[in-house]
Amino acid sequence: MNLYEHQSSYNPNMPIRGLMYLARLYQNYIDDCEINVFSPVLKHLPSPKFIVFYNGSKDEPDQKILRLTDAFAEEGMSGESCLECCATMLNINYGHNYELMEKCRRLEEYSAFVAEVRKALEEGGNQRQAVDDAIDICIEKGVLRDILIRERAAIMNMVLSCTEKQYERLVEKELEQQDKKIKEQEKKLKAGEKQLRAGEKKMEEQEKQLRAGEKKMEEQKKQLKEQERLIKLNRILVQEKKYELLERIQDDPELQKELIEQYGI
């Protein structure tokens, strides 16, 4: 009973998932073969093997055993657990598991292709062009040549879809951080206003300083409104996948104003 899974990110919960997968597979096997597990005669089942192919960016050894018992919350229990499920995680990133790669040419080519795509994307520039160049290089080297020629468009869209989702998550994280900063600044402004009112009641001679403080707060409020508008603009550009404009407005205030007016923010 062989179970194989591919993971592009490290997941220590694979033994839990494997347990559920294997339970369903064995249940189907027992039903299909009409095995009577209530019989006094021992029934034989196929031996299980659970392999996880890993090619994430987190550095991992060539081989690692992930155990279900590591997930159990109880510590210091006497004796061994009555339940265990082991997942053998094999690192298939380029440069790992040479012996395995020599035995499976397709796996070695896939590993080389992923490495070439990552290298192209790390160099920056247009993502579509980077992936396109990586595919050309692999075709020239004979890496997954037949698949890349036949399924070029589908593979291009698949890789770009993954990178766009990662980029969107990073942008969304930045927007959340900006929202947090704005709220913190608003909180500070409210605290400052309270202090100013208290100062007006205590000393008349501080009136001049208070007016200066109020002016400063108005400027800060104006800046906050501008930041809020920019955040709304960023969200709109992310939703519309206009990533090129999203990068340009960071260094072009005039373009920011033009787009804010254009979208009626």
mmCIF file of C-alpha atoms in Angstrom:
data_model
loop_
_atom_site.group_PDB
_atom_site.id
_atom_site.type_symbol
_atom_site.label_atom_id
_atom_site.label_comp_id
_atom_site.label_asym_id
_atom_site.label_seq_id
_atom_site.Cartn_x
_atom_site.Cartn_y
_atom_site.Cartn_z
ATOM 1 C CA MET A 1 0.000 0.000 0.000
ATOM 2 C CA ASN A 2 2.189 2.831 -1.304
ATOM 3 C CA LEU A 3 1.205 6.424 -0.591
ATOM 4 C CA TYR A 4 3.103 9.301 -2.222
ATOM 5 C CA GLU A 5 2.650 13.029 -1.662
ATOM 6 C CA HIS A 6 4.438 16.115 -2.967
ATOM 7 C CA GLN A 7 4.946 19.163 -0.723
ATOM 8 C CA SER A 8 6.322 22.546 -1.819
ATOM 9 C CA SER A 9 6.532 23.681 1.830
ATOM 10 C CA TYR A 10 7.649 21.897 4.999
ATOM 11 C CA ASN A 11 4.731 20.310 6.864
ATOM 12 C CA PRO A 12 5.384 18.377 10.115
ATOM 13 C CA ASN A 13 1.736 17.216 10.122
ATOM 14 C CA MET A 14 2.178 14.802 7.220
ATOM 15 C CA PRO A 15 1.998 11.721 9.534
ATOM 16 C CA ILE A 16 -1.440 12.885 10.742
ATOM 17 C CA ARG A 17 -2.614 13.311 7.164
ATOM 18 C CA GLY A 18 -0.997 10.006 6.194
ATOM 19 C CA LEU A 19 -2.879 8.225 8.979
ATOM 20 C CA MET A 20 -6.193 9.510 7.598
ATOM 21 C CA TYR A 21 -5.247 8.702 3.991
ATOM 22 C CA LEU A 22 -4.101 5.169 4.816
ATOM 23 C CA ALA A 23 -7.166 4.462 6.962
ATOM 24 C CA ARG A 24 -9.414 5.303 4.001
ATOM 25 C CA LEU A 25 -7.243 3.261 1.600
ATOM 26 C CA TYR A 26 -7.342 0.207 3.864
ATOM 27 C CA GLN A 27 -11.089 0.578 4.360
ATOM 28 C CA ASN A 28 -11.585 0.614 0.579
ATOM 29 C CA TYR A 29 -9.225 -2.363 0.197
ATOM 30 C CA ILE A 30 -11.113 -4.367 2.829
ATOM 31 C CA ASP A 31 -14.461 -3.546 1.217
ATOM 32 C CA ASP A 32 -13.269 -4.280 -2.339
ATOM 33 C CA CYS A 33 -11.671 -7.589 -1.345
ATOM 34 C CA GLU A 34 -14.587 -8.483 0.969
ATOM 35 C CA ILE A 35 -12.234 -9.232 3.848
ATOM 36 C CA ASN A 36 -13.941 -10.339 7.063
ATOM 37 C CA VAL A 37 -11.956 -8.636 9.829
ATOM 38 C CA PHE A 38 -14.187 -10.352 12.441
ATOM 39 C CA SER A 39 -12.928 -13.776 11.357
ATOM 40 C CA PRO A 40 -10.872 -15.866 13.851
ATOM 41 C CA VAL A 41 -8.421 -16.453 10.978
ATOM 42 C CA LEU A 42 -5.675 -13.867 10.501
ATOM 43 C CA LYS A 43 -6.261 -11.786 7.392
ATOM 44 C CA HIS A 44 -3.313 -10.333 5.501
ATOM 45 C CA LEU A 45 -3.070 -6.730 4.367
ATOM 46 C CA PRO A 46 -0.512 -5.061 2.087
ATOM 47 C CA SER A 47 2.339 -3.353 3.944
ATOM 48 C CA PRO A 48 2.122 0.465 3.944
ATOM 49 C CA LYS A 49 4.787 2.886 2.790
ATOM 50 C CA PHE A 50 4.335 6.658 2.993
ATOM 51 C CA ILE A 51 6.758 8.840 1.013
ATOM 52 C CA VAL A 52 6.688 12.652 0.959
ATOM 53 C CA PHE A 53 8.609 14.408 -1.832
ATOM 54 C CA TYR A 54 9.700 17.827 -0.554
ATOM 55 C CA ASN A 55 11.063 20.713 -2.647
ATOM 56 C CA GLY A 56 10.349 23.777 -0.504
ATOM 57 C CA SER A 57 12.762 26.653 0.097
ATOM 58 C CA LYS A 58 13.407 25.697 3.746
ATOM 59 C CA ASP A 59 16.711 23.846 4.095
ATOM 60 C CA GLU A 60 16.087 20.185 4.987
ATOM 61 C CA PRO A 61 18.261 17.034 4.958
ATOM 62 C CA ASP A 62 18.141 14.464 2.146
ATOM 63 C CA GLN A 63 15.898 12.247 4.234
ATOM 64 C CA LYS A 64 13.861 12.865 7.361
ATOM 65 C CA ILE A 65 11.428 10.645 9.251
ATOM 66 C CA LEU A 66 8.290 12.400 10.474
ATOM 67 C CA ARG A 67 6.434 10.484 13.205
ATOM 68 C CA LEU A 68 2.834 10.623 14.328
ATOM 69 C CA THR A 69 3.872 10.167 17.976
ATOM 70 C CA ASP A 70 5.654 13.538 17.865
ATOM 71 C CA ALA A 71 2.191 15.110 17.637
ATOM 72 C CA PHE A 72 0.875 13.505 20.821
ATOM 73 C CA ALA A 73 0.460 16.085 23.584
ATOM 74 C CA GLU A 74 1.111 13.757 26.540
ATOM 75 C CA GLU A 75 4.661 13.633 27.852
ATOM 76 C CA GLY A 76 6.313 11.165 30.188
ATOM 77 C CA MET A 77 3.925 8.325 29.347
ATOM 78 C CA SER A 78 5.092 4.874 30.412
ATOM 79 C CA GLY A 79 5.440 2.340 27.609
ATOM 80 C CA GLU A 80 5.058 2.966 23.871
ATOM 81 C CA SER A 81 2.079 4.412 22.047
ATOM 82 C CA CYS A 82 -0.295 1.890 20.508
ATOM 83 C CA LEU A 83 -0.427 3.977 17.321
ATOM 84 C CA GLU A 84 2.325 5.167 14.991
ATOM 85 C CA CYS A 85 2.540 6.407 11.413
ATOM 86 C CA CYS A 86 5.840 7.365 9.817
ATOM 87 C CA ALA A 87 6.306 9.553 6.764
ATOM 88 C CA THR A 88 9.674 9.385 5.011
ATOM 89 C CA MET A 89 10.342 12.882 3.677
ATOM 90 C CA LEU A 90 12.774 12.967 0.737
ATOM 91 C CA ASN A 91 14.321 16.289 -0.250
ATOM 92 C CA ILE A 92 14.099 16.495 -4.058
ATOM 93 C CA ASN A 93 15.619 19.956 -4.391
ATOM 94 C CA TYR A 94 18.496 20.112 -6.855
ATOM 95 C CA GLY A 95 21.699 18.863 -5.207
ATOM 96 C CA HIS A 96 19.975 16.426 -2.829
ATOM 97 C CA ASN A 97 19.468 12.637 -2.955
ATOM 98 C CA TYR A 98 21.906 11.934 -5.804
ATOM 99 C CA GLU A 99 21.304 8.181 -5.706
ATOM 100 C CA LEU A 100 17.543 8.646 -6.003
ATOM 101 C CA MET A 101 17.943 11.148 -8.840
ATOM 102 C CA GLU A 102 20.211 8.737 -10.754
ATOM 103 C CA LYS A 103 17.532 6.055 -10.557
ATOM 104 C CA CYS A 104 14.697 8.372 -11.593
ATOM 105 C CA ARG A 105 15.635 10.663 -14.488
ATOM 106 C CA ARG A 106 12.237 12.394 -14.525
ATOM 107 C CA LEU A 107 12.553 13.359 -10.871
ATOM 108 C CA GLU A 108 16.061 14.709 -11.467
ATOM 109 C CA GLU A 109 14.795 16.779 -14.425
ATOM 110 C CA TYR A 110 11.899 18.144 -12.366
ATOM 111 C CA SER A 111 14.348 19.119 -9.609
ATOM 112 C CA ALA A 112 16.579 20.897 -12.146
ATOM 113 C CA PHE A 113 13.596 22.693 -13.692
ATOM 114 C CA VAL A 114 12.407 24.034 -10.307
ATOM 115 C CA ALA A 115 15.948 25.199 -9.501
ATOM 116 C CA GLU A 116 16.197 27.002 -12.857
ATOM 117 C CA VAL A 117 12.844 28.757 -12.325
ATOM 118 C CA ARG A 118 13.816 29.864 -8.811
ATOM 119 C CA LYS A 119 17.143 31.177 -10.072
ATOM 120 C CA ALA A 120 15.408 33.197 -12.821
ATOM 121 C CA LEU A 121 12.844 34.664 -10.407
ATOM 122 C CA GLU A 122 15.504 35.596 -7.832
ATOM 123 C CA GLU A 123 17.275 37.703 -10.457
ATOM 124 C CA GLY A 124 14.204 39.982 -10.532
ATOM 125 C CA GLY A 125 12.623 41.679 -13.516
ATOM 126 C CA ASN A 126 9.476 40.616 -15.310
ATOM 127 C CA GLN A 127 8.197 37.352 -13.824
ATOM 128 C CA ARG A 128 6.653 36.054 -17.043
ATOM 129 C CA GLN A 129 9.868 36.706 -18.958
ATOM 130 C CA ALA A 130 11.928 35.055 -16.199
ATOM 131 C CA VAL A 131 9.836 31.867 -16.271
ATOM 132 C CA ASP A 132 9.824 31.887 -20.083
ATOM 133 C CA ASP A 133 13.636 32.140 -20.130
ATOM 134 C CA ALA A 134 13.933 29.313 -17.576
ATOM 135 C CA ILE A 135 11.765 27.060 -19.768
ATOM 136 C CA ASP A 136 13.935 27.876 -22.823
ATOM 137 C CA ILE A 137 17.108 27.024 -20.884
ATOM 138 C CA CYS A 138 15.671 23.694 -19.718
ATOM 139 C CA ILE A 139 14.526 22.786 -23.240
ATOM 140 C CA GLU A 140 18.022 23.538 -24.578
ATOM 141 C CA LYS A 141 19.564 21.360 -21.843
ATOM 142 C CA GLY A 142 17.090 18.535 -22.511
ATOM 143 C CA VAL A 143 15.472 18.940 -19.091
ATOM 144 C CA LEU A 144 11.796 17.836 -19.318
ATOM 145 C CA ARG A 145 12.126 18.796 -22.971
ATOM 146 C CA ASP A 146 9.122 16.829 -24.270
ATOM 147 C CA ILE A 147 6.793 18.005 -21.488
ATOM 148 C CA LEU A 148 7.899 21.648 -21.631
ATOM 149 C CA ILE A 149 7.447 21.787 -25.406
ATOM 150 C CA ARG A 150 4.054 20.076 -25.304
ATOM 151 C CA GLU A 151 2.657 21.797 -22.182
ATOM 152 C CA ARG A 152 4.579 25.091 -22.225
ATOM 153 C CA ALA A 153 1.531 27.365 -21.822
ATOM 154 C CA ALA A 154 -0.009 25.291 -19.015
ATOM 155 C CA ILE A 155 3.287 25.077 -17.099
ATOM 156 C CA MET A 156 3.885 28.812 -17.568
ATOM 157 C CA ASN A 157 0.442 29.640 -16.131
ATOM 158 C CA MET A 158 0.894 27.195 -13.257
ATOM 159 C CA VAL A 159 4.249 28.669 -12.177
ATOM 160 C CA LEU A 160 3.051 32.277 -12.561
ATOM 161 C CA SER A 161 -0.110 31.510 -10.611
ATOM 162 C CA CYS A 162 1.978 30.239 -7.680
ATOM 163 C CA THR A 163 4.337 33.246 -7.722
ATOM 164 C CA GLU A 164 1.429 35.724 -8.024
ATOM 165 C CA LYS A 165 -0.268 34.217 -4.982
ATOM 166 C CA GLN A 166 2.959 34.529 -2.990
ATOM 167 C CA TYR A 167 3.333 38.151 -4.124
ATOM 168 C CA GLU A 168 -0.280 38.931 -3.195
ATOM 169 C CA ARG A 169 0.259 37.499 0.277
ATOM 170 C CA LEU A 170 3.334 39.698 0.757
ATOM 171 C CA VAL A 171 1.465 42.795 -0.432
ATOM 172 C CA GLU A 172 -1.502 42.005 1.816
ATOM 173 C CA LYS A 173 0.865 41.587 4.762
ATOM 174 C CA GLU A 174 2.378 45.005 4.057
ATOM 175 C CA LEU A 175 -1.098 46.552 3.859
ATOM 176 C CA GLU A 176 -2.025 45.024 7.201
ATOM 177 C CA GLN A 177 1.128 46.466 8.753
ATOM 178 C CA GLN A 178 0.278 49.894 7.354
ATOM 179 C CA ASP A 179 -3.256 49.613 8.765
ATOM 180 C CA LYS A 180 -1.783 48.749 12.145
ATOM 181 C CA LYS A 181 0.543 51.772 12.044
ATOM 182 C CA ILE A 182 -2.375 54.070 11.150
ATOM 183 C CA LYS A 183 -4.430 52.788 14.074
ATOM 184 C CA GLU A 184 -1.490 53.272 16.418
ATOM 185 C CA GLN A 185 -1.031 56.824 15.140
ATOM 186 C CA GLU A 186 -4.758 57.533 15.553
ATOM 187 C CA LYS A 187 -4.534 56.270 19.127
ATOM 188 C CA LYS A 188 -1.584 58.567 19.790
ATOM 189 C CA LEU A 189 -3.473 61.493 18.257
ATOM 190 C CA LYS A 190 -6.441 60.943 20.542
ATOM 191 C CA ALA A 191 -4.124 60.779 23.541
ATOM 192 C CA GLY A 192 -2.439 63.984 22.373
ATOM 193 C CA GLU A 193 -5.787 65.763 22.004
ATOM 194 C CA LYS A 194 -6.714 64.786 25.548
ATOM 195 C CA GLN A 195 -3.447 66.176 26.874
ATOM 196 C CA LEU A 196 -3.961 69.403 24.960
ATOM 197 C CA ARG A 197 -7.419 69.919 26.436
ATOM 198 C CA ALA A 198 -6.044 69.305 29.920
ATOM 199 C CA GLY A 199 -3.269 71.809 29.272
ATOM 200 C CA GLU A 200 -5.784 74.493 28.164
ATOM 201 C CA LYS A 201 -7.625 74.183 31.455
ATOM 202 C CA LYS A 202 -4.502 74.290 33.580
ATOM 203 C CA MET A 203 -2.532 77.178 32.145
ATOM 204 C CA GLU A 204 -3.542 80.035 29.871
ATOM 205 C CA GLU A 205 0.070 80.729 29.024
ATOM 206 C CA GLN A 206 0.279 77.383 27.193
ATOM 207 C CA GLU A 207 -2.329 78.491 24.670
ATOM 208 C CA LYS A 208 0.228 79.317 22.037
ATOM 209 C CA GLN A 209 1.874 75.912 22.372
ATOM 210 C CA LEU A 210 -1.505 74.199 22.230
ATOM 211 C CA ARG A 211 -2.402 75.947 18.977
ATOM 212 C CA ALA A 212 0.884 74.830 17.495
ATOM 213 C CA GLY A 213 0.138 71.299 18.629
ATOM 214 C CA GLU A 214 -3.318 71.416 17.066
ATOM 215 C CA LYS A 215 -1.841 72.544 13.769
ATOM 216 C CA LYS A 216 0.608 69.672 13.883
ATOM 217 C CA MET A 217 -2.208 67.219 14.553
ATOM 218 C CA GLU A 218 -4.153 68.543 11.580
ATOM 219 C CA GLU A 219 -1.116 67.921 9.417
ATOM 220 C CA GLN A 220 -0.820 64.414 10.840
ATOM 221 C CA LYS A 221 -4.516 63.770 10.183
ATOM 222 C CA LYS A 222 -4.027 64.940 6.627
ATOM 223 C CA GLN A 223 -1.096 62.579 6.264
ATOM 224 C CA LEU A 224 -3.182 59.753 7.707
ATOM 225 C CA LYS A 225 -5.957 60.394 5.207
ATOM 226 C CA GLU A 226 -3.403 60.370 2.408
ATOM 227 C CA GLN A 227 -2.020 57.068 3.707
ATOM 228 C CA GLU A 228 -5.534 55.612 3.891
ATOM 229 C CA ARG A 229 -6.174 56.664 0.298
ATOM 230 C CA LEU A 230 -2.883 55.085 -0.767
ATOM 231 C CA ILE A 231 -3.803 51.830 1.012
ATOM 232 C CA LYS A 232 -7.178 51.754 -0.757
ATOM 233 C CA LEU A 233 -5.395 52.374 -4.057
ATOM 234 C CA ASN A 234 -2.944 49.545 -3.317
ATOM 235 C CA ARG A 235 -5.827 47.156 -2.605
ATOM 236 C CA ILE A 236 -7.570 48.095 -5.838
ATOM 237 C CA LEU A 237 -4.383 47.547 -7.863
ATOM 238 C CA VAL A 238 -3.816 44.163 -6.152
ATOM 239 C CA GLN A 239 -7.404 43.112 -6.926
ATOM 240 C CA GLU A 240 -6.954 44.155 -10.546
ATOM 241 C CA LYS A 241 -3.490 42.477 -10.619
ATOM 242 C CA LYS A 242 -1.854 45.706 -11.830
ATOM 243 C CA TYR A 243 1.422 44.891 -10.117
ATOM 244 C CA GLU A 244 3.526 47.085 -12.415
ATOM 245 C CA LEU A 245 1.514 50.173 -11.380
ATOM 246 C CA LEU A 246 1.752 49.031 -7.767
ATOM 247 C CA GLU A 247 5.540 49.191 -7.933
ATOM 248 C CA ARG A 248 5.659 52.474 -9.874
ATOM 249 C CA ILE A 249 3.479 54.479 -7.469
ATOM 250 C CA GLN A 250 5.918 53.844 -4.620
ATOM 251 C CA ASP A 251 8.374 56.323 -6.176
ATOM 252 C CA ASP A 252 5.995 58.495 -8.184
ATOM 253 C CA PRO A 253 3.774 60.818 -6.034
ATOM 254 C CA GLU A 254 2.276 62.410 -9.143
ATOM 255 C CA LEU A 255 1.159 59.026 -10.424
ATOM 256 C CA GLN A 256 -0.322 58.313 -6.990
ATOM 257 C CA LYS A 257 -2.440 61.468 -7.144
ATOM 258 C CA GLU A 258 -3.513 60.743 -10.709
ATOM 259 C CA LEU A 259 -4.677 57.215 -9.862
ATOM 260 C CA ILE A 260 -6.386 58.322 -6.639
ATOM 261 C CA GLU A 261 -8.421 60.835 -8.660
ATOM 262 C CA GLN A 262 -9.042 58.274 -11.401
ATOM 263 C CA TYR A 263 -10.514 55.756 -8.973
ATOM 264 C CA GLY A 264 -12.388 58.417 -7.005
ATOM 265 C CA ILE A 265 -10.724 57.575 -3.704
#
